[in-house]
PDB file of C-alpha atoms and ligand atoms in Angstrom:
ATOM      1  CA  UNK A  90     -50.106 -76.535  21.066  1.00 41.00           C
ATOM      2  CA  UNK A  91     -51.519 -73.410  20.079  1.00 55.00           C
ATOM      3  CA  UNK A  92     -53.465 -72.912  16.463  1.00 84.00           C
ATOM      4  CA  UNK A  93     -52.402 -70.117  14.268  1.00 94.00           C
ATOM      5  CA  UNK A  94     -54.367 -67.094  14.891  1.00 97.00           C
ATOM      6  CA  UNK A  95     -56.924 -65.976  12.283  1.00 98.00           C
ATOM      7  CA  UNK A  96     -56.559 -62.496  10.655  1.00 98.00           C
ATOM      8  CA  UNK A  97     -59.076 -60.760   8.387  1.00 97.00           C
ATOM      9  CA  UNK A  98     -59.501 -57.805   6.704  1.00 97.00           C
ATOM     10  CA  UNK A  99     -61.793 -54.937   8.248  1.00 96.00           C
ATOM     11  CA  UNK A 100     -60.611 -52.250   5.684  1.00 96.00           C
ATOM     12  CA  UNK A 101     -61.332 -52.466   2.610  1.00 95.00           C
ATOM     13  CA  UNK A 102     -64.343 -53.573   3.469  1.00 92.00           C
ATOM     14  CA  UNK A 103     -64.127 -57.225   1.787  1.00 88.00           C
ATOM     15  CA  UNK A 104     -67.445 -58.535   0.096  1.00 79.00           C
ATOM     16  CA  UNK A 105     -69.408 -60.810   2.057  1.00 70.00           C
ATOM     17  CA  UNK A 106     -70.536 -64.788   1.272  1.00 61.00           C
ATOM     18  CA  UNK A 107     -74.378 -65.645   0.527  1.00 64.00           C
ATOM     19  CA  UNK A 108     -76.415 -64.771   3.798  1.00 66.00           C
ATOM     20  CA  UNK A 109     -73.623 -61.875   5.111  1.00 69.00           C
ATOM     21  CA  UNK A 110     -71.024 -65.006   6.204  1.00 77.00           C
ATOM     22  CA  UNK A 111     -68.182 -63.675   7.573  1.00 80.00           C
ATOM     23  CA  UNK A 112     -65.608 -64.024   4.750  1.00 86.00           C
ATOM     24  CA  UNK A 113     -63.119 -66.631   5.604  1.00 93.00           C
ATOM     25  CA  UNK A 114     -59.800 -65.543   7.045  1.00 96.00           C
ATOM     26  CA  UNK A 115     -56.884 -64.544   4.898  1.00 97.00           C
ATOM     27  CA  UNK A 116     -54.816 -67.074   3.276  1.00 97.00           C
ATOM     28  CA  UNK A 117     -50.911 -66.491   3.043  1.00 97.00           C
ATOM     29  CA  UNK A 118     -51.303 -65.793  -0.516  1.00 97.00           C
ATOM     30  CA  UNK A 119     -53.750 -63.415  -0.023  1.00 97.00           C
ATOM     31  CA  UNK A 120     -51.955 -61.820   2.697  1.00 98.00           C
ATOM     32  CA  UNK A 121     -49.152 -61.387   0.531  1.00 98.00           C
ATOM     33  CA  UNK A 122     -50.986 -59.952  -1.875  1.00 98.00           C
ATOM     34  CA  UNK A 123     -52.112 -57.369   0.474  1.00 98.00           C
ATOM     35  CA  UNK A 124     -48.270 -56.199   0.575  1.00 98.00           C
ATOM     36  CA  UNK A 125     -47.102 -56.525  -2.410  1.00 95.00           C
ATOM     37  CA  UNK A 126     -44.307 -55.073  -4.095  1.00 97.00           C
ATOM     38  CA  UNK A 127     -44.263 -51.525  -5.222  1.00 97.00           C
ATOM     39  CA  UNK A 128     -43.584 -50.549  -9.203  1.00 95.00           C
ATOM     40  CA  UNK A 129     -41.021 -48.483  -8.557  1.00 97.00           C
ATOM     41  CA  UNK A 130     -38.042 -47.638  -6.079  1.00 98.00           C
ATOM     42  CA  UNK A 131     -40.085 -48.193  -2.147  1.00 98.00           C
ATOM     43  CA  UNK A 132     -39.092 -47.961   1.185  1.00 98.00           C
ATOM     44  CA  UNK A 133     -41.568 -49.479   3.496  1.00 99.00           C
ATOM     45  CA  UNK A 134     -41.144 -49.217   7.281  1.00 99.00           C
ATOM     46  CA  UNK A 135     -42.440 -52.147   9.734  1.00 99.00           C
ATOM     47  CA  UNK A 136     -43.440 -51.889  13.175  1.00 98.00           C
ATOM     48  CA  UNK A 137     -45.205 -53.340  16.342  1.00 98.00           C
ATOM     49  CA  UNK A 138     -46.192 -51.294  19.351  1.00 98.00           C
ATOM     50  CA  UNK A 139     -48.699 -51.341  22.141  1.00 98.00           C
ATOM     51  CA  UNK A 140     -51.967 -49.911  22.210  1.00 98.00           C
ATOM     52  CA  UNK A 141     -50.002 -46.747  24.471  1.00 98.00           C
ATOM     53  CA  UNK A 142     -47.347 -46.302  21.642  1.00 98.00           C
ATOM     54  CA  UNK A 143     -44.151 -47.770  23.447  1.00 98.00           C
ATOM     55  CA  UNK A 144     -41.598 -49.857  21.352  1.00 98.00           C
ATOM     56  CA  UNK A 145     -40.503 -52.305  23.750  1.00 98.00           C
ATOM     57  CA  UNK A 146     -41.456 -54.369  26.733  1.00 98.00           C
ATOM     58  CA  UNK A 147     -38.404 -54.538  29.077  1.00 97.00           C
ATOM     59  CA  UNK A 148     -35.686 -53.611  25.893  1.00 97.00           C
ATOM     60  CA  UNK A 149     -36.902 -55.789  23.095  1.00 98.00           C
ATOM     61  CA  UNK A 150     -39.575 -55.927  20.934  1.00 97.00           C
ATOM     62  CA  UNK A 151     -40.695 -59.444  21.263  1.00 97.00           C
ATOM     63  CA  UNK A 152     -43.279 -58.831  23.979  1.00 97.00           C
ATOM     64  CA  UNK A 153     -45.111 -56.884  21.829  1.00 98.00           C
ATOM     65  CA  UNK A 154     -45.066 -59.090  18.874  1.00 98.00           C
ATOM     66  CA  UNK A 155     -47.695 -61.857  18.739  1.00 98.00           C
ATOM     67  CA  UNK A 156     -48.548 -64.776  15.896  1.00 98.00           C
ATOM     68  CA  UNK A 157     -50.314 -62.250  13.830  1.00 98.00           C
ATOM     69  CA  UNK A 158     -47.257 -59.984  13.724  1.00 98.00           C
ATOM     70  CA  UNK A 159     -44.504 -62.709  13.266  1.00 98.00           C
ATOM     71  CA  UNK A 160     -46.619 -63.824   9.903  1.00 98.00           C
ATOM     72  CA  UNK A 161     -46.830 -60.650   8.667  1.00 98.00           C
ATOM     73  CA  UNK A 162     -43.061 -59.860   9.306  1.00 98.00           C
ATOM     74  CA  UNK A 163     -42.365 -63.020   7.609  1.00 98.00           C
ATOM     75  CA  UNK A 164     -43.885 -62.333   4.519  1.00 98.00           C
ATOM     76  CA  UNK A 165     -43.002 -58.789   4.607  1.00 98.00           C
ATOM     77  CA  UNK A 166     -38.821 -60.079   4.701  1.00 98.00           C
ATOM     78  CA  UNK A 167     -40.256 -62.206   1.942  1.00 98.00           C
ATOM     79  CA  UNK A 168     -41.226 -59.841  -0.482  1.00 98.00           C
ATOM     80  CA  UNK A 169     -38.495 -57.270  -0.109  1.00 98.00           C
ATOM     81  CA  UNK A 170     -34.891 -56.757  -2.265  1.00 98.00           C
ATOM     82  CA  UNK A 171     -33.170 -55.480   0.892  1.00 98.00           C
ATOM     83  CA  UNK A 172     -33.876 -55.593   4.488  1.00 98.00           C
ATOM     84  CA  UNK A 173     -32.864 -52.510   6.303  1.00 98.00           C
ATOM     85  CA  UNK A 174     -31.823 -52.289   9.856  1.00 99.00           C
ATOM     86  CA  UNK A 175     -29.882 -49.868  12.315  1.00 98.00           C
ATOM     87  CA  UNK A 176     -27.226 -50.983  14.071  1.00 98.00           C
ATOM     88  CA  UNK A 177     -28.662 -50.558  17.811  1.00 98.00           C
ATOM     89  CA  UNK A 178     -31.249 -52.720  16.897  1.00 98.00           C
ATOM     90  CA  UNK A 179     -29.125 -55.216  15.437  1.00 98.00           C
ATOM     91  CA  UNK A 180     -26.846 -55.079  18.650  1.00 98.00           C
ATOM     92  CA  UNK A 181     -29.674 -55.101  20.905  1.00 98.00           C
ATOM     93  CA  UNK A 182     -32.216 -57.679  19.432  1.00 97.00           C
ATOM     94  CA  UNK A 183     -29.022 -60.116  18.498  1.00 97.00           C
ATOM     95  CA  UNK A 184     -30.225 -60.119  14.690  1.00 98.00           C
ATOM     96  CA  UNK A 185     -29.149 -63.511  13.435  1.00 98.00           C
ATOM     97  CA  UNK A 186     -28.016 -64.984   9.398  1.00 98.00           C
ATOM     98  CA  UNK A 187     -31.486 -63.757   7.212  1.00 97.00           C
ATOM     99  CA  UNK A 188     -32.726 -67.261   6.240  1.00 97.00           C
ATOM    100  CA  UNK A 189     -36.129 -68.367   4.959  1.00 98.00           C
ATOM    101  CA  UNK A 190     -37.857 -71.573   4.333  1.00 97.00           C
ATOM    102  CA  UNK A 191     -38.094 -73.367   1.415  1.00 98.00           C
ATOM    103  CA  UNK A 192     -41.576 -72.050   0.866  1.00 97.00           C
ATOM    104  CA  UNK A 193     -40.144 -68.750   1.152  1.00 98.00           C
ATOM    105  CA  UNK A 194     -37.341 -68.960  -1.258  1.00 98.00           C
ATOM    106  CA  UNK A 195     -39.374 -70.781  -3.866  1.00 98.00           C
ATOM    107  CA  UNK A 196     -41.930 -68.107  -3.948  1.00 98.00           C
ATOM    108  CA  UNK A 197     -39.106 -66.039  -4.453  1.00 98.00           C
ATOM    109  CA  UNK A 198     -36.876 -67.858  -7.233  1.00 98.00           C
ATOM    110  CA  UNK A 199     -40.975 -67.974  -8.519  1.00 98.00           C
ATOM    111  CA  UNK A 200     -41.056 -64.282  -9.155  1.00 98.00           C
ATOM    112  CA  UNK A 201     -37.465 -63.800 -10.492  1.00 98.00           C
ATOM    113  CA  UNK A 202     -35.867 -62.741  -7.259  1.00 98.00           C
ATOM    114  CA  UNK A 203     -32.477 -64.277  -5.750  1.00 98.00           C
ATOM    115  CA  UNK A 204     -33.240 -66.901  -2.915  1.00 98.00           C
ATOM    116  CA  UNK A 205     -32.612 -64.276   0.230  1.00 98.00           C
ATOM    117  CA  UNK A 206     -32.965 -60.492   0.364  1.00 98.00           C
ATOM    118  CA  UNK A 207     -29.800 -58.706   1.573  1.00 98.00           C
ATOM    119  CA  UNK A 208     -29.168 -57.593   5.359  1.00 98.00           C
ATOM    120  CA  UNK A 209     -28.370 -54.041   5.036  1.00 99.00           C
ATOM    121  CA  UNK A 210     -26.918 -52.745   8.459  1.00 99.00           C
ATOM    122  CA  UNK A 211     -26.952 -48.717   9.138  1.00 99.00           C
ATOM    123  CA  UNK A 212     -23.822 -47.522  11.172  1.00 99.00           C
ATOM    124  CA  UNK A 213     -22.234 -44.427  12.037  1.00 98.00           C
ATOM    125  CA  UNK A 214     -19.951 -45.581  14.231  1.00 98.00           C
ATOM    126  CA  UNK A 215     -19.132 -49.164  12.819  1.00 98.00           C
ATOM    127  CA  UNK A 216     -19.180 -50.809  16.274  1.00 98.00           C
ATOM    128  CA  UNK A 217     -20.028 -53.765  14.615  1.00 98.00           C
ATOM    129  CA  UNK A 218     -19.518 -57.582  15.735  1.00 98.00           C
ATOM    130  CA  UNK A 219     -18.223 -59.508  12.231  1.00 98.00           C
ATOM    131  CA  UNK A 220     -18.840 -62.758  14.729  1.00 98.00           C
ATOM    132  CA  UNK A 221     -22.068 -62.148  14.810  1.00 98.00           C
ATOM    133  CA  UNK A 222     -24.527 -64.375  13.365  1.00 98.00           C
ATOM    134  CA  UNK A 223     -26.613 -61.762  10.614  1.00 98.00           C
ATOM    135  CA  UNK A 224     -22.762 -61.212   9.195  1.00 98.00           C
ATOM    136  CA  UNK A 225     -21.104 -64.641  10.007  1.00 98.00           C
ATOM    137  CA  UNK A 226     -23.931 -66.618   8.501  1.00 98.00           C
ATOM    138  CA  UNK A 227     -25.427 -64.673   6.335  1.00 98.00           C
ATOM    139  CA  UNK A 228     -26.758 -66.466   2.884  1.00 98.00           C
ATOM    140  CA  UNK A 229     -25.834 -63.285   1.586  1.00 98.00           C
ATOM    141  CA  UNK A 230     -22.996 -60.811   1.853  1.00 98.00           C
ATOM    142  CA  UNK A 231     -24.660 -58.218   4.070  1.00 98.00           C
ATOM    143  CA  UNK A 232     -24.145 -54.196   3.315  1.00 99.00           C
ATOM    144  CA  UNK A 233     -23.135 -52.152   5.861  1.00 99.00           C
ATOM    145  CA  UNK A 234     -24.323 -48.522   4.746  1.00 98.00           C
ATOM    146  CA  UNK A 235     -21.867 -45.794   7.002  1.00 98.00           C
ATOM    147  CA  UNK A 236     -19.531 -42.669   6.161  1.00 98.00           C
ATOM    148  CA  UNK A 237     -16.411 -42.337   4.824  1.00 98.00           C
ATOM    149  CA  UNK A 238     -14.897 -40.897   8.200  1.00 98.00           C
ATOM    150  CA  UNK A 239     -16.021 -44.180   9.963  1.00 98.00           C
ATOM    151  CA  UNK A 240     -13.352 -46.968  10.402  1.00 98.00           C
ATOM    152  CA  UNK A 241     -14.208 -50.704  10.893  1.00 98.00           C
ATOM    153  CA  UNK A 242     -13.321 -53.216  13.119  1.00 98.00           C
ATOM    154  CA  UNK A 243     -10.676 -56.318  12.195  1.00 98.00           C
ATOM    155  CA  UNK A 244     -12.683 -58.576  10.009  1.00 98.00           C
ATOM    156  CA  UNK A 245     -15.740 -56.688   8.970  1.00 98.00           C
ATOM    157  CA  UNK A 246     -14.659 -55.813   5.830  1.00 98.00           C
ATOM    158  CA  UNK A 247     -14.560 -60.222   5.308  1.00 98.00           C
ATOM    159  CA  UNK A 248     -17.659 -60.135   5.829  1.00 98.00           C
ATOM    160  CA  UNK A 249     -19.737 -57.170   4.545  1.00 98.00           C
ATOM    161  CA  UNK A 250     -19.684 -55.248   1.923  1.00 98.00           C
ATOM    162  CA  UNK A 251     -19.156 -51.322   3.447  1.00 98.00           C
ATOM    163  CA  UNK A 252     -21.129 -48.496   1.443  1.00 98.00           C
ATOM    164  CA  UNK A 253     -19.960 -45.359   2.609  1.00 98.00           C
ATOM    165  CA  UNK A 254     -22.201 -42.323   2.133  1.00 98.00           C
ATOM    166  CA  UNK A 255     -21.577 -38.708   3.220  1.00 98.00           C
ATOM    167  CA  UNK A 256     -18.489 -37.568   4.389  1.00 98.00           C
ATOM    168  CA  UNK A 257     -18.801 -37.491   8.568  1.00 98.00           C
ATOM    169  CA  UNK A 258     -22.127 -38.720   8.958  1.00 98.00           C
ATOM    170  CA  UNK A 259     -24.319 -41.323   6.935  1.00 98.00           C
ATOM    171  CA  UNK A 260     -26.316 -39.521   4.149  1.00 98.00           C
ATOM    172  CA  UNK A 261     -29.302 -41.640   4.346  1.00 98.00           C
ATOM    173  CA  UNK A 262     -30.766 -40.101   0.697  1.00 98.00           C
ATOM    174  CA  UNK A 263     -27.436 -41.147  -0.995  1.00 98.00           C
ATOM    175  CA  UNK A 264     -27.463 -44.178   1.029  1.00 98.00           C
ATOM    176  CA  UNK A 265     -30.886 -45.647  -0.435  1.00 98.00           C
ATOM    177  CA  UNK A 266     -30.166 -44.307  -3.919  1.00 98.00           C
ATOM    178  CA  UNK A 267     -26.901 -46.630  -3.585  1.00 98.00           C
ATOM    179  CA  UNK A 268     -28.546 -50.120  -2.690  1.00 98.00           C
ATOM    180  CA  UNK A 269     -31.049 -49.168  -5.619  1.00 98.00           C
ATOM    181  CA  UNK A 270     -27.775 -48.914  -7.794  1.00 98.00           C
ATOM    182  CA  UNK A 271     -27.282 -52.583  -6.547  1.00 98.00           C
ATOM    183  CA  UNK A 272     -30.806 -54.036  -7.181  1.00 98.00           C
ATOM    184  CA  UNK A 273     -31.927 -53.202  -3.996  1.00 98.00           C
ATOM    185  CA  UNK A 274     -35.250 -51.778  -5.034  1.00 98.00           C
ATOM    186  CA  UNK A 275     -37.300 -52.703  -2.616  1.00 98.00           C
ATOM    187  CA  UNK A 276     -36.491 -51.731   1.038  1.00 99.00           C
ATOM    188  CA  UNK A 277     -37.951 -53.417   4.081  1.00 99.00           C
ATOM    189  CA  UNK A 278     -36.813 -51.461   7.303  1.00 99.00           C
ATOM    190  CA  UNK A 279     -37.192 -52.736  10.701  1.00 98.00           C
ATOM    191  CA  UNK A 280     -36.068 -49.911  12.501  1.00 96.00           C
ATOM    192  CA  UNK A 281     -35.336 -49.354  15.221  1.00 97.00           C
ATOM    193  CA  UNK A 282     -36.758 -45.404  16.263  1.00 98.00           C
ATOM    194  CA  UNK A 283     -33.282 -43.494  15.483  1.00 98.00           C
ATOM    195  CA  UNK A 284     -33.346 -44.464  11.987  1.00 98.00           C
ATOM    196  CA  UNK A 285     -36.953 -44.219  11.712  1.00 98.00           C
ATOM    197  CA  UNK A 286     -36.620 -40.581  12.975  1.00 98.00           C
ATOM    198  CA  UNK A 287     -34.132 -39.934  10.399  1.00 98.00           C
ATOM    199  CA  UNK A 288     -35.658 -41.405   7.346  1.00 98.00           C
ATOM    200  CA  UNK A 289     -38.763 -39.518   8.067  1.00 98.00           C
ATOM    201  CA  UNK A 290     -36.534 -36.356   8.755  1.00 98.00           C
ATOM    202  CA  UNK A 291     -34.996 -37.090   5.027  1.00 98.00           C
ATOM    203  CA  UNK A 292     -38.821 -37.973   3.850  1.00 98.00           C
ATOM    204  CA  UNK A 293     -37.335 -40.579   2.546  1.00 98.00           C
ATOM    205  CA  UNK A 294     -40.128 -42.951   4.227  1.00 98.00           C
ATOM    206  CA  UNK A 295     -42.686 -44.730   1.550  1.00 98.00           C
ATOM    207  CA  UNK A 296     -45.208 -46.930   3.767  1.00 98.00           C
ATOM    208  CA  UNK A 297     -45.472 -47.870   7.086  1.00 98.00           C
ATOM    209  CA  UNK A 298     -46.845 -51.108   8.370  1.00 99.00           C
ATOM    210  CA  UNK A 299     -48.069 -50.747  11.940  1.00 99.00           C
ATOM    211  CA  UNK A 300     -48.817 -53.774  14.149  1.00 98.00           C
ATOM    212  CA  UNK A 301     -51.085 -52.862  17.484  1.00 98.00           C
ATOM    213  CA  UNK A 302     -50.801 -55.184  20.030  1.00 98.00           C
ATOM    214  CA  UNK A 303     -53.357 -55.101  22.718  1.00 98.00           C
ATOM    215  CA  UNK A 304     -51.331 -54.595  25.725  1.00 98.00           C
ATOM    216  CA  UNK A 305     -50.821 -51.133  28.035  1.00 98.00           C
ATOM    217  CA  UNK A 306     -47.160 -51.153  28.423  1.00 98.00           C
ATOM    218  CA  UNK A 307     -46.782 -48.032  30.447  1.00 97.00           C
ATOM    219  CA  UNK A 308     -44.581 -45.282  30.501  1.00 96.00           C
ATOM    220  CA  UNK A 309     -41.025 -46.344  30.437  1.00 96.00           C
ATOM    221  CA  UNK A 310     -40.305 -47.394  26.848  1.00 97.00           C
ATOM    222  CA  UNK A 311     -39.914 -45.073  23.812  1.00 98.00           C
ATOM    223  CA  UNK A 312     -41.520 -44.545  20.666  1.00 98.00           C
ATOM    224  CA  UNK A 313     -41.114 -46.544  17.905  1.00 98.00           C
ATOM    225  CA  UNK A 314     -39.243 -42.953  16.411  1.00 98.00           C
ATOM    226  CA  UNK A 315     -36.446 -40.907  17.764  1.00 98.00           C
ATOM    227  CA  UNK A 316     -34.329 -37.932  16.939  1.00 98.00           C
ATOM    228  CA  UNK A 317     -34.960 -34.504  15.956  1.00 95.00           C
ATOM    229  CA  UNK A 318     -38.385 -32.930  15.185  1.00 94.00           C
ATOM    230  CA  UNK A 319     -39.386 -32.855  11.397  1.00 95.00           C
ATOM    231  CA  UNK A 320     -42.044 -31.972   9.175  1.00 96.00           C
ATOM    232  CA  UNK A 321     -45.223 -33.364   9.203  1.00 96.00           C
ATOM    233  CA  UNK A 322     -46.332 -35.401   6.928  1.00 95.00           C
ATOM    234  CA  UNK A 323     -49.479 -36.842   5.633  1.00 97.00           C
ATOM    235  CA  UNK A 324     -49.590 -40.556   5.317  1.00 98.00           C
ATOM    236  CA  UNK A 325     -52.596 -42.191   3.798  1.00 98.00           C
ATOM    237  CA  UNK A 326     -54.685 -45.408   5.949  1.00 98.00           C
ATOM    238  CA  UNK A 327     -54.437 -48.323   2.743  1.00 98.00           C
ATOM    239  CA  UNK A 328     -55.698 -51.437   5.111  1.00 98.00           C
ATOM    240  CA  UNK A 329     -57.009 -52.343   8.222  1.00 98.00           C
ATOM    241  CA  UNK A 330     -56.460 -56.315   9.149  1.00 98.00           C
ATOM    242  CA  UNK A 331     -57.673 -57.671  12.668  1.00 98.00           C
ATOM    243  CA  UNK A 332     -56.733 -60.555  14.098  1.00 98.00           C
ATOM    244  CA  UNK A 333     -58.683 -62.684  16.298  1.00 97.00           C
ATOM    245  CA  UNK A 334     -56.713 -62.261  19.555  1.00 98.00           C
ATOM    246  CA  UNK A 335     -57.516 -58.424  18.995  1.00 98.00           C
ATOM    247  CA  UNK A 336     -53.742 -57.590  16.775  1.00 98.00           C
ATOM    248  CA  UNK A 337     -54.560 -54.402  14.614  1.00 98.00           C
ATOM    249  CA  UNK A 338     -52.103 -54.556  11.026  1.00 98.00           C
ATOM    250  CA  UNK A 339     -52.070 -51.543   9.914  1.00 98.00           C
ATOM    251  CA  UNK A 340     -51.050 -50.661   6.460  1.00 98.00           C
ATOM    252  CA  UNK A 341     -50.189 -46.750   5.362  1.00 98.00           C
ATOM    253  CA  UNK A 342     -48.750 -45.588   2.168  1.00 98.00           C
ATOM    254  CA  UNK A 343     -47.915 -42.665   0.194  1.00 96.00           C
TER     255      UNK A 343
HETATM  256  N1  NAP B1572     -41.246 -52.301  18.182  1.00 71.66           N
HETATM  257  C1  NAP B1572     -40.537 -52.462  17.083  1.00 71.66           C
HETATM  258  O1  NAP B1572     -41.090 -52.787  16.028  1.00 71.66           O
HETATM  259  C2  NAP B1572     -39.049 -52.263  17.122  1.00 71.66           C
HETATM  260  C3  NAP B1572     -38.329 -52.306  15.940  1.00 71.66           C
HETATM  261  C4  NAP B1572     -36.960 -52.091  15.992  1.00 71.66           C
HETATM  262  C5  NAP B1572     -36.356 -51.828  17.211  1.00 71.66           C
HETATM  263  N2  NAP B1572     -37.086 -51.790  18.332  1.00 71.66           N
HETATM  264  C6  NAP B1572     -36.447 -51.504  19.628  1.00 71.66           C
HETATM  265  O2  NAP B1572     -35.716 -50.290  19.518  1.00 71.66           O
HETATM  266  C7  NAP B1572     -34.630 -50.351  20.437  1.00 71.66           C
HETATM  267  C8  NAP B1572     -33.343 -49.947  19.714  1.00 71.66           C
HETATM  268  O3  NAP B1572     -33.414 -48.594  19.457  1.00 71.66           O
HETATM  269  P1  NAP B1572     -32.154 -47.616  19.297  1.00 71.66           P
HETATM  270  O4  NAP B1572     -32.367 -46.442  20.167  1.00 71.66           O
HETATM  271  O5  NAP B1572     -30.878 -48.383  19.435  1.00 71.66           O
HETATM  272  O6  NAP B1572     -32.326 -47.093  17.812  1.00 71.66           O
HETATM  273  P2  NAP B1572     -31.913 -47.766  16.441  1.00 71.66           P
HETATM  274  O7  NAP B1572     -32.421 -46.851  15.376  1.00 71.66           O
HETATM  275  O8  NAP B1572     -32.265 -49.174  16.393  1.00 71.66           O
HETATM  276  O9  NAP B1572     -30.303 -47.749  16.467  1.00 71.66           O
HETATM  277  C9  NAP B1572     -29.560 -46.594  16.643  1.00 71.66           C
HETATM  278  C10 NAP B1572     -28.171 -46.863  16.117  1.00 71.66           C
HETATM  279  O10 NAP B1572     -28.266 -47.286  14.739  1.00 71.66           O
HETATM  280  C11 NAP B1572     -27.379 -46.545  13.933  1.00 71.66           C
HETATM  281  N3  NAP B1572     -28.157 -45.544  13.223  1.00 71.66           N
HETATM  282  C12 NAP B1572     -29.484 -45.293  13.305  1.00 71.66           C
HETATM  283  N4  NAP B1572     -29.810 -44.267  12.499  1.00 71.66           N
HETATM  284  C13 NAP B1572     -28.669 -43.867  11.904  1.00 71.66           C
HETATM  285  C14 NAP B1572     -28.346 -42.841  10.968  1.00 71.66           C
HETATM  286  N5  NAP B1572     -29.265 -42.023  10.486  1.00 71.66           N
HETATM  287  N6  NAP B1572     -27.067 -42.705  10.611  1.00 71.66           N
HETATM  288  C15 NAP B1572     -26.132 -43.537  11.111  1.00 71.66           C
HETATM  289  N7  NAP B1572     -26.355 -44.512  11.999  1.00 71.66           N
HETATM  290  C16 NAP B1572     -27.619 -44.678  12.381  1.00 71.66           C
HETATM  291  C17 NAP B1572     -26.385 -45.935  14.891  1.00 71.66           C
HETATM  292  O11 NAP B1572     -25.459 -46.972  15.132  1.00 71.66           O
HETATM  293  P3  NAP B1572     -23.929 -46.775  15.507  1.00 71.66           P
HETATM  294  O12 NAP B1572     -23.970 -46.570  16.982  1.00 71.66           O
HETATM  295  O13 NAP B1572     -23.276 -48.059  15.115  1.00 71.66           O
HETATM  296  O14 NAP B1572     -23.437 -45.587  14.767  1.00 71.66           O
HETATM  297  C18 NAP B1572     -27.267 -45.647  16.103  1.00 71.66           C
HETATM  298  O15 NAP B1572     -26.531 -45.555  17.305  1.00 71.66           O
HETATM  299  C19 NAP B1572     -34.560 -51.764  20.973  1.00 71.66           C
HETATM  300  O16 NAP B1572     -35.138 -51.778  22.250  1.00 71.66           O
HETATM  301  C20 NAP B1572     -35.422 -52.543  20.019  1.00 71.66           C
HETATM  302  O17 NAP B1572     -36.041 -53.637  20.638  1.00 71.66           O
HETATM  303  C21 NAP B1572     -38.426 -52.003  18.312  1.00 71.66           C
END
């Protein structure tokens, strides 16, 4: 069985022990502290690539994502109100119910938040699967954030709550300041690269948090954004964690 990989923190420089130690590796309370939640209204974006930029390996994420990354994404779904994600990714990595463990939920309950975040799904099209797991087992009734021209499928609407926004296509601006109107304060967004290409295009994007994974994946996967050019923008370096099997997590925030 493998050990759980250490990860500590390069950037800020953390203070060292008597005689230079290395400082011991971050704790999961520690870590958590390291993304914590934001005072007001925040919509943080989480990633993993390789060390050559691409966003899959062979269609999915998972080859890219290692212990270190799984943690962090852990917590991260931890500490949010909502968690955001687009449809295509929710079709294509088979998003199950949004459960954590009892650790999880106590820390939760522990800082006056419900049990589970809410799933919040983004669709244009509504080619959504009600059977599937993130709806029919959610702990919570997902949100399904999509225009008013868009039509759903038999038996979404027992399942989901639908937030329409703009008129033909979703209006991603009025579409966060909607879930904030339901407690939704705190947005987690797992992508995938269309909707990170348009939240950035809306500069609607608080913080990113970047995993690197040390692998070359080569040049048939995309980015991990998508979608028409936009301004650029400048988006300050907060931490720098390592991990011992070489993971970079990267933390940037406005
Ligand atoms: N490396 C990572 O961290 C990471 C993270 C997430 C995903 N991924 C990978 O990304 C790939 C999926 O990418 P994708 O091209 O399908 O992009 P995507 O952004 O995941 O999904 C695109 C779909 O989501 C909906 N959507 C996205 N932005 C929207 C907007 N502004 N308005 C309305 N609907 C919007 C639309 O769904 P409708 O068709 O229903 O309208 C659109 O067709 C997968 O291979 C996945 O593994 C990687």
């Amino acid at each position: 069985m493998s050990g759980r990989v250490d990860i500590h923190r390069l950037s800020p420089a953390p203070t060292t022990g008597p005689g230079d130690a290395r400082p011991a590796p971050l704790t999961d309370p520690e870590l958590t502290a390291l993304y914590g939640r934001a005072d007001r209204p925040h919509l943080r974006m989480n990633f993993v690539t390789s060390v050559d930029g691409a966003v899959s390996v062979d269609g999915y994420s998972a080859g890219l994502s290692g212990g270190p990354d799984k943690r962090v994404f852990g917590l991260l779904r931890m500490v949010c109100d909502g968690l955001l994600v687009a449809a295509g990714t929710l079709r294509q990595e088979a998003y199950r119910a949004l459960r954590l463990n009892e650790a999880r939920r106590a820390w939760r309950v522990g800082h006056g938040l419900p049990p589970y975040p809410t799933l919040v799904v983004v669709s244009g099209s509504l080619r959504l699967d009600p059977a599937q797991a993130a709806f029919a087992d959610a702990p919570v009734r997902p949100v399904v954030l999509t225009h008013e021209a868009a039509d759903p499928p038999p038996g979404l609407t027992d399942v989901a709550d639908l937030v329409r926004c703009g008129t033909d296509r979703v209006d991603l601006t009025a579409g966060l300041a909607a879930l904030r109107g339901r407690g939704l304060g705190q947005l987690l967004c797992e992508g995938g690269p269309q909707l990170f290409g348009a939240l950035t295009g809306a500069d609607l994007v608080d913080e990113v948090c970047l995993t690197v994974t040390p692998l070359l994946a080569g040049p048939g996967p995309g980015r991990i954004t998508a979608g028409g050019s936009s301004a650029l923008r400048r988006l300050p370096l907060r931490h720098v964690l390592a991990a011992d099997d070489g993971t970079l997590l990267l933390r940037y925030a406005r």
